[in-house]
Structure formats: C-alpha cells, structure tokens
Amino acid sequence: MADASLGDHYPRSEMLNCVHIGLLCVQKKPSIRPDASEVVLMLSSQSTSRRTPSRPAFYSGHSSTSGGDSRVSSGNVSENGVTMSELQPRCTAPTMSTPGSGEADGDAPAASTYYDVYGPDNKPLIPKVVLLYVPGLDAALYMSQSRLLSSLKELCGNPKPVLASSRVPDETHTIDALLTCRVKRKRQSKTSNQLYESDGGKLSSLEELKDIPFPVKYYTLSGKDFKDNGYSFSLPGFVPTVPAPSGSSPYEILALDCEMCVTVAGFELTRVTLVDIKGEVVLDKLVKPANPITDYNTRFSGITAEMLSDVMTTLQEIQEVLVGLVYKETILVGHSLENDLMALRISHDLIIDTAVLYKYNRGPRCIKIALRVLAKKYLSREIQNTGSGHDSVEDARAALDLALLKIKYGPDFGSPPSFSRRNLASILHESGKKCSLIDEVNVLNRYSDASCNSIAVFSENDALSRSMKEVKNKKISFVWTQFSGLISYLHKRTQDPEKLKSCVAEAIALKTCDGKTARKRAKERTCPELKENLCELVKKIRKLYSALPENAMFIICTGHGDTPMVQRLKKMLNHREETIESRENIVHALEVLQAQAEVALCFCCVKH
C-alpha cells in the first residue's frame, strides 16, 4: 500500500494512517468528506474510529491488466492503483470550483505532501496544526483583491471554497463547526427517561459537575440568539446588571421565572422567583403593577385579586433587589426568558434559555417546546397541571434541571441523531495532545477547558504575538487563533451612512453585470481603508507562518464574509428604517451580499 521509495524510513502505521485520511478527503461525495476538525483528530490519534474509503474522486497514471492487478504507468504514482502520491514538494492546490459545488476543477494535492520529513525516529509526520480563523474574507473579496492577497496563494496554494451550512450568517456557528467534532453516539442499554438523572438540588456549585463535554458558558445565548428569539434590551427603562463588587462571591447560576397579568398597558409583572443551583428559593416576591389590571390571567399566572390586594412592592423596587442578586457574572437560566426580562425591564448577557436549548428543527422552522412537555419527557415530572395556574418556583426548578441535563450530557442530549458533538480540545487531550486556544474571552468561555491553554486576547496584534509564541512551544500540538481586524472594520463600516449607501449601490450594480465586469468594478471601488486592512492581514499571516516550525500544518478558514452588512440590511428591512434607498434596492443588495457572504475559503499547507 505504500510507495516503494519510502522504504523503511517511516512507521508503516503512520503512513497508512495518512493514506487513509487522504482517501477520505478526496471522496467523490463532498458530504462524506471529513471536515477540518475531524482531520486534525484523525491525524492526532490512530485509535479514532473512521469510515472505510470508497472509490476516490481523483486518479492518475493507472492501467489494469486482465488479471485484475493494477500496474503503474508512471514512476511517480503509488503502486496501489488508488492514491496519487507524487514524491515532490507540495504540488499546486486545487483550483477554485464553482461556489457550492464541492468539487475541485484542478488536480488533487499530492498525498505524499507530508512524507519527506522525518528519519526513522518514529516521530509524528505532522507535529503541530495551527488553525487561523479570519472572518470577513469571502471568495468574492479574495478574487477581487487577488493581487493584494497573492501572498496567501504563495504560502498555501489556491484556496478551496466552502459553502456555508446555513443561509443565516452567524460567526458563532462557524467557530462551533471548527472547534467541535462529530462523534458516534454510544448506544444506551435503556431507552427510559429515567436513564438520565438531573443534578438539580444535589449540587452546591457548578464546579461539582465533573467531566462535562463543554464549558457551561457554551450553552449561553449568542448575540444572534438574542436577536432571533426576541430579546430586546434597548428599550427605555431597562436596567442592566452590574459586575459583582470586588471580593464578593456572586451566584454562579440562578433560575428565573416570572408571572404576569394583563393591564391597560399590556402584560405587567406580578410575581418574580429566583432559585439557586440547590433548588432553594433565593427570591419570591409579588409585585403590584403600575397600571390598572384588566385580567389577572389566573389560569396561567396563578395570581388572584386576593393575592395582590395588600401588595405594595413596585417594579423599581424589584429591579433594585434583582440587580443585587444577579450580577453580570451570574448565569441566568429560564424558559423563554425574553418575556420575563421584558416584564422585569432588566438586561443581562449570560442567559441559558431552555426553550432555545431544546428547540425542535422542523425543516426551515424551529419550534419551541413547552416547559411542561420537556419536564415530563426528560425529568418525569408533572408541572403546570393543577388547574389553578403556574407555580413560578416549580417552573424555575424545572428549567434549571433541564439546563443541567444539557450541561452534563452535552448539547445533543434530547436530539435523535446518531452523531453528537464534542469539544475538540477535550478529544485532543484524550489522545495525549495539548492544545492552545488564543481568542477573545467569549470564545474561550465556550470552547476551552482545564486540559488546554486558554489565552485571552483583546486585539489582533495581541493574538499574533501570543500565537507566534505558542507555535514554538514543543508541548503544544494544536493552536487556534483568530484575526478579527477585517470583521471589526466591516462592523464599523455599517455605522457610516455614506459607506452603507455606497455598498448598497455597488451590490445593485454587481447584480446587473456579468462576473468579469463585476470583479473589475469591485476591484476599482475598493476603498483605501479596506485595502489597508487587507495589507495588514497579509503581513500578520506572513509573520505567523514564518514563526511555524518545520512540517507544521497551517490552515486558514475564513468563515462567512461581510455578515455585518447583511445583518444591517436585514435590520433596515425588518424595522422599516428611513433610508434614501428604496426597499426594492435594499432587497436586491441583500440578495447579492448574502450570496457572497455564504461562500467561505479554506487554505491549507505544510511548512517545508
């Protein structure tokens, strides 16, 4: 199975492992090819289960005899009649395919790219993998600025276009795809709901949850989740939570549930409940609405006129109490908390919403499941069935226990697929590989654990300097970092009315001309600030590449393109903002920009 010229210089198992992975990467159907995180995992551990490759998509120089044996017609092709492994330095990478096709137009990369590296000392062929995430650089921008970005091609060859898995641009979704792995879910010997046991009421701290698949903050809502699920914190009268005082010990996690009645002004707060991780009540107060009540909503709220007759506590007083219990560092748990926080007029960033955690994807729609249904299915607990309305203490405890089940068993708990997601850092740790994650705090909170080096950075320059240091650390096998300068610039651009108008006009113009003319116009209209950003990006990538040790694999993934502009135009349409552009023009521009943003790029090379 191995090229004869390799002789006995390399461990046979190592060679076969690389051949196996190479074959999986060139399968004809893109859907069965492994993604970047799976390749990293398979390279780091030969014990990881993997599929048997079928007929590959690329062939070269083969001829078959009547006896069925495959013979080689060229001296630089493997004798196994399957792989194409030219014994030369890295050949030209595949040329760009039509976006979304998943098929390369050019030749396959050489399978022996990583072979002429080590002697017979049994060291890994690829000692280190460095994965750089560069959001904002989509295929359209790369092609229009190919001369400016030519260094990327010099280092890594032509990139491979990657179509986004969703039409909704979401940077968090891309990072999740890169830093998690799909693994086969183990068969369970029981199917009863009693198989899963909640830790609610048994814990005194989140630290007591051992060996959890992902950090607890992985399950908190992202910025996009807030928007998609109706969280609105920018309305007048909202009170933000504040950082805990120095030296204090704020609650790590609290569950919240509120009850509302109907007044002449709409729904208003009548009861608020907070429960801690032990299931004990921290706060349970009745609140007097500011406006006359038209419906106590008793069948749902459980609130009656008698209960509120002597209540004098106001919303403002409850807000003061709440911000003294729920600090900025506290994780707030609940079911559809957008309604509770709206009634409280409180804004908070760390939220685990069980309605989002357990939502059911039905085609293009996401259906939220009622709390009582989830409690019965996963907790074997009957709630909201007394006929006298909901009990906010009972509901808060149920939401907390459901959240703890997800935290304990992983994000795919309660879903039917045969595959589940696991944290890449923890899987590498199990394979004896140490990794370093260098990124903003919110990313580290979601994907780092005790097994890896978590390095928080606050600027692109900081990310570069820390990455250059980490890639030289011989104990580290995998390094993740992000260069966010380009996406930060794109965010700022959407706040400038003139630049926003220019982008819309440019997108409309591109829609009416052919591809060649479109690329030419895009190149001519590129503003100096964007060019400066791209030049700085290239310089930083070159510096990082120069710091890599020999035979390190360097992967650059771009994620979505100009998501800030797509989100800004959607907001203009949804909120019917006043604009000098017609609604029709904005729709046309949105079609063009979203299509461009959906085509990401992936560069890959090994430093020789």
Coordinates of C-alpha atoms in Angstrom, one line a residue, residues 70-352:
S70 CA -3.2 -2.7 -11.1
R71 CA 0.1 -1.6 -12.6
V72 CA 1.7 1.9 -12.6
S73 CA 2.4 3.5 -16.0
S74 CA 4.4 6.4 -14.4
G75 CA 7.2 6.2 -11.9
N76 CA 5.8 8.8 -9.6
V77 CA 2.4 7.2 -8.8
S78 CA 1.6 4.8 -6.0
E79 CA 1.5 1.1 -6.8
N80 CA -1.8 0.5 -5.0
G81 CA -3.6 1.9 -8.1
V82 CA -5.7 4.2 -5.8
T83 CA -3.8 7.2 -4.4
M84 CA -1.9 9.8 -6.3
S85 CA 1.2 10.5 -4.3
E86 CA 3.9 12.3 -6.2
L87 CA 7.2 12.3 -4.4
Q88 CA 7.8 16.0 -4.8
P89 CA 7.3 19.1 -2.7
R90 CA 3.7 20.3 -2.4
C91 CA 2.1 20.5 -5.8
T92 CA -0.4 23.1 -6.9
A93 CA -3.5 23.0 -4.8
P94 CA -6.9 22.5 -6.4
T95 CA -8.2 25.5 -8.3
M96 CA -11.4 27.1 -7.3
S97 CA -14.6 25.3 -8.1
T98 CA -18.0 26.8 -8.7
P99 CA -19.2 28.0 -5.3
G100 CA -21.2 25.3 -3.6
S101 CA -20.3 22.5 -6.0
G102 CA -17.8 21.0 -3.5
E103 CA -15.7 19.6 -6.4
A104 CA -12.3 20.8 -7.4
D105 CA -11.6 21.8 -11.0
G106 CA -7.9 21.1 -10.8
D107 CA -5.6 18.3 -9.7
A108 CA -5.7 16.8 -6.3
P109 CA -2.9 17.7 -3.8
A110 CA -0.1 15.2 -3.5
A111 CA -0.7 12.5 -0.9
S112 CA 3.0 12.5 0.0
T113 CA 3.0 16.2 0.9
Y114 CA 4.0 15.3 4.5
Y115 CA 6.4 12.4 3.9
D116 CA 9.9 13.6 3.3
V117 CA 10.1 15.0 6.8
Y118 CA 11.5 12.7 9.5
G119 CA 14.0 9.9 9.8
P120 CA 13.4 6.5 11.5
D121 CA 12.8 8.1 14.9
N122 CA 9.1 7.4 14.9
K123 CA 8.0 11.0 15.4
P124 CA 4.7 12.2 14.0
L125 CA 4.7 13.3 10.4
I126 CA 2.9 16.5 11.3
P127 CA 4.0 17.6 14.8
K128 CA 1.7 20.6 15.0
V129 CA -1.5 22.0 13.5
V130 CA -2.2 25.7 13.5
L131 CA -5.8 26.8 12.7
L132 CA -6.3 30.5 11.9
Y133 CA -9.8 31.9 11.7
V134 CA -10.2 35.0 9.6
P135 CA -13.9 36.1 9.4
G136 CA -14.9 38.5 6.7
L137 CA -12.8 37.3 3.9
D138 CA -15.2 35.6 1.5
A139 CA -14.5 34.2 -2.0
A140 CA -15.8 37.4 -3.8
L141 CA -13.4 39.7 -1.8
Y142 CA -10.5 37.3 -2.3
M143 CA -11.0 37.1 -6.1
S144 CA -11.5 40.9 -6.5
Q145 CA -8.3 41.5 -4.5
S146 CA -6.3 38.5 -5.6
R147 CA -3.2 40.6 -6.4
L148 CA -3.2 42.2 -2.9
L149 CA -3.8 38.8 -1.3
S150 CA -1.3 36.9 -3.5
S151 CA 0.8 36.0 -0.5
L152 CA -1.9 33.6 0.7
K153 CA -1.6 31.7 -2.6
E154 CA 2.2 31.7 -2.4
L155 CA 2.1 30.2 1.1
C156 CA -0.8 27.8 0.8
G157 CA -1.7 27.4 -2.9
N158 CA -5.2 28.1 -4.2
P159 CA -8.0 28.0 -1.6
K160 CA -10.9 25.7 -1.5
P161 CA -14.3 27.4 -1.5
V162 CA -16.6 26.2 1.3
L163 CA -20.4 26.8 1.2
A164 CA -22.0 27.9 4.4
S165 CA -24.3 25.3 6.0
S166 CA -26.9 28.0 6.6
R167 CA -28.3 31.0 4.8
V168 CA -28.3 32.9 8.0
P169 CA -24.8 34.4 8.6
D170 CA -23.6 33.5 12.0
E171 CA -20.0 33.8 13.1
T172 CA -20.6 31.7 16.2
H173 CA -21.9 28.9 14.1
T174 CA -18.7 28.8 12.1
I175 CA -16.5 28.7 15.2
D176 CA -18.7 26.0 16.6
A177 CA -18.2 23.9 13.4
L178 CA -14.4 24.3 13.6
L179 CA -13.9 23.7 17.4
T180 CA -16.3 20.8 17.9
C181 CA -16.2 17.2 16.5
R182 CA -18.9 14.9 15.4
V183 CA -18.6 11.6 17.2
K184 CA -20.7 8.5 17.1
R185 CA -23.2 8.4 20.0
K186 CA -22.9 5.4 22.2
R187 CA -25.8 3.0 22.2
Q188 CA -27.7 3.2 25.5
S189 CA -28.8 -0.1 27.2
K190 CA -32.1 1.6 28.3
T191 CA -34.5 3.9 26.5
S192 CA -36.4 5.1 29.5
N193 CA -36.4 8.7 30.5
Q194 CA -35.1 7.5 33.9
L195 CA -31.8 6.8 32.3
Y196 CA -30.9 10.5 32.7
E197 CA -30.7 11.9 36.1
S198 CA -30.6 15.7 36.8
D199 CA -28.2 17.1 39.3
G200 CA -30.6 19.8 40.4
G201 CA -30.9 20.0 44.1
K202 CA -27.8 17.9 44.7
L203 CA -25.1 20.4 43.7
S204 CA -23.8 23.3 45.7
S205 CA -21.6 24.6 42.9
L206 CA -21.1 24.3 39.2
E207 CA -17.6 23.1 39.9
E208 CA -19.1 19.8 41.2
L209 CA -20.1 18.9 37.6
K210 CA -17.2 16.7 36.5
D211 CA -16.1 15.7 33.0
I212 CA -18.7 17.8 31.2
P213 CA -18.5 17.8 27.4
F214 CA -18.4 21.6 27.1
P215 CA -17.9 24.6 29.4
V216 CA -21.1 25.8 31.0
K217 CA -20.9 29.1 29.1
Y218 CA -21.0 27.2 25.8
Y219 CA -24.8 27.0 26.4
T220 CA -25.4 30.7 26.9
L221 CA -27.1 32.7 24.1
S222 CA -25.0 34.3 21.4
G223 CA -25.7 37.7 20.0
K224 CA -27.6 36.2 17.1
D225 CA -29.6 34.0 19.5
F226 CA -30.7 37.2 21.3
K227 CA -31.9 38.7 18.1
D228 CA -33.6 35.6 16.7
N229 CA -35.5 34.9 19.9
G230 CA -36.9 38.4 20.5
Y231 CA -34.7 39.6 23.3
S232 CA -34.8 43.4 23.4
F233 CA -32.7 45.3 25.9
S234 CA -32.6 48.7 24.2
L235 CA -36.0 49.9 25.3
P236 CA -36.4 52.8 27.7
G237 CA -36.4 51.9 31.4
F238 CA -34.3 48.8 31.1
V239 CA -31.8 48.3 34.0
P240 CA -28.6 46.5 33.2
T241 CA -26.9 44.1 35.6
V242 CA -23.6 45.2 37.0
P243 CA -20.3 43.5 37.9
A244 CA -20.1 41.9 41.3
P245 CA -18.2 44.0 43.9
S246 CA -14.6 43.2 44.4
G247 CA -14.1 40.4 46.9
S248 CA -17.7 39.2 46.8
S249 CA -19.0 35.7 45.9
P250 CA -21.8 36.2 43.4
Y251 CA -24.2 33.4 42.5
E252 CA -22.7 31.3 39.6
I253 CA -26.1 30.3 38.3
L254 CA -29.7 31.2 39.1
A255 CA -33.0 30.2 37.6
L256 CA -35.7 32.8 36.9
D257 CA -39.4 32.6 36.3
C258 CA -42.0 35.4 36.3
E259 CA -45.8 35.6 36.3
M260 CA -47.6 38.4 34.5
C261 CA -51.2 39.8 34.4
V262 CA -52.9 42.0 31.8
T263 CA -53.2 45.7 32.5
V264 CA -54.4 48.6 30.4
A265 CA -50.8 49.0 29.3
G266 CA -50.4 45.3 28.3
F267 CA -48.6 42.5 30.3
E268 CA -47.1 43.6 33.6
L269 CA -45.1 41.8 36.3
T270 CA -47.0 40.3 39.3
R271 CA -44.5 37.7 40.6
V272 CA -40.8 37.1 40.3
T273 CA -38.9 34.0 41.5
L274 CA -35.2 33.1 41.7
V275 CA -33.9 29.6 42.5
D276 CA -30.3 28.6 43.1
I277 CA -28.4 25.5 41.9
K278 CA -29.5 23.6 45.0
G279 CA -33.2 24.3 44.2
E280 CA -33.6 26.6 47.1
V281 CA -35.6 29.8 46.7
V282 CA -33.5 32.9 46.7
L283 CA -36.3 35.4 45.9
D284 CA -40.1 35.0 45.6
K285 CA -42.0 38.3 45.6
L286 CA -45.4 39.5 44.5
V287 CA -45.3 42.8 42.6
K288 CA -48.0 45.5 42.2
P289 CA -48.4 46.6 38.5
A290 CA -48.2 50.3 37.8
N291 CA -51.4 50.3 35.8
P292 CA -55.0 49.1 36.5
I293 CA -55.4 45.3 36.0
T294 CA -57.9 44.1 33.4
D295 CA -57.2 40.4 33.6
Y296 CA -55.3 38.6 36.4
N297 CA -54.6 35.8 33.9
T298 CA -55.1 33.3 36.8
R299 CA -55.4 30.2 34.6
F300 CA -51.8 30.7 33.6
S301 CA -50.2 33.0 36.2
G302 CA -51.9 31.6 39.3
I303 CA -52.3 35.1 40.5
T304 CA -55.6 36.2 42.1
A305 CA -57.0 39.6 43.2
E306 CA -56.8 38.4 46.8
M307 CA -53.0 37.7 46.5
L308 CA -52.3 41.2 45.2
S309 CA -54.7 43.1 47.5
D310 CA -52.1 44.2 50.1
V311 CA -49.0 44.1 47.8
M312 CA -47.2 47.4 47.6
T313 CA -43.8 46.3 46.1
T314 CA -43.2 48.2 42.8
L315 CA -41.3 47.2 39.7
Q316 CA -38.5 49.7 40.5
E317 CA -38.0 48.1 44.0
I318 CA -37.8 44.6 42.5
Q319 CA -35.3 45.8 40.0
E320 CA -33.1 47.1 42.8
V321 CA -33.3 43.8 44.6
L322 CA -32.7 41.7 41.5
V323 CA -29.5 43.6 40.4
G324 CA -28.2 42.9 43.9
L325 CA -28.6 39.2 43.4
V326 CA -28.0 38.7 39.7
Y327 CA -24.6 40.2 38.8
K328 CA -23.0 40.4 35.3
E329 CA -21.0 37.2 36.1
T330 CA -24.2 35.2 37.1
I331 CA -25.7 32.8 34.5
L332 CA -29.4 33.2 34.4
V333 CA -31.5 30.2 33.4
G334 CA -35.1 30.1 32.3
H335 CA -37.6 29.1 29.7
S336 CA -38.3 31.8 27.0
L337 CA -36.6 34.4 29.3
E338 CA -37.2 37.2 26.8
N339 CA -40.7 37.5 28.2
D340 CA -39.6 37.5 31.9
L341 CA -36.8 40.0 31.3
M342 CA -39.2 42.2 29.3
A343 CA -41.6 42.3 32.2
L344 CA -38.7 43.0 34.6
R345 CA -37.1 45.6 32.4
I346 CA -33.8 44.0 33.1
S347 CA -30.9 43.5 30.6
H348 CA -28.4 40.6 31.1
D349 CA -25.9 39.0 28.8
L350 CA -25.3 35.5 30.3
I351 CA -28.5 33.6 29.6
I352 CA -29.3 29.9 29.2

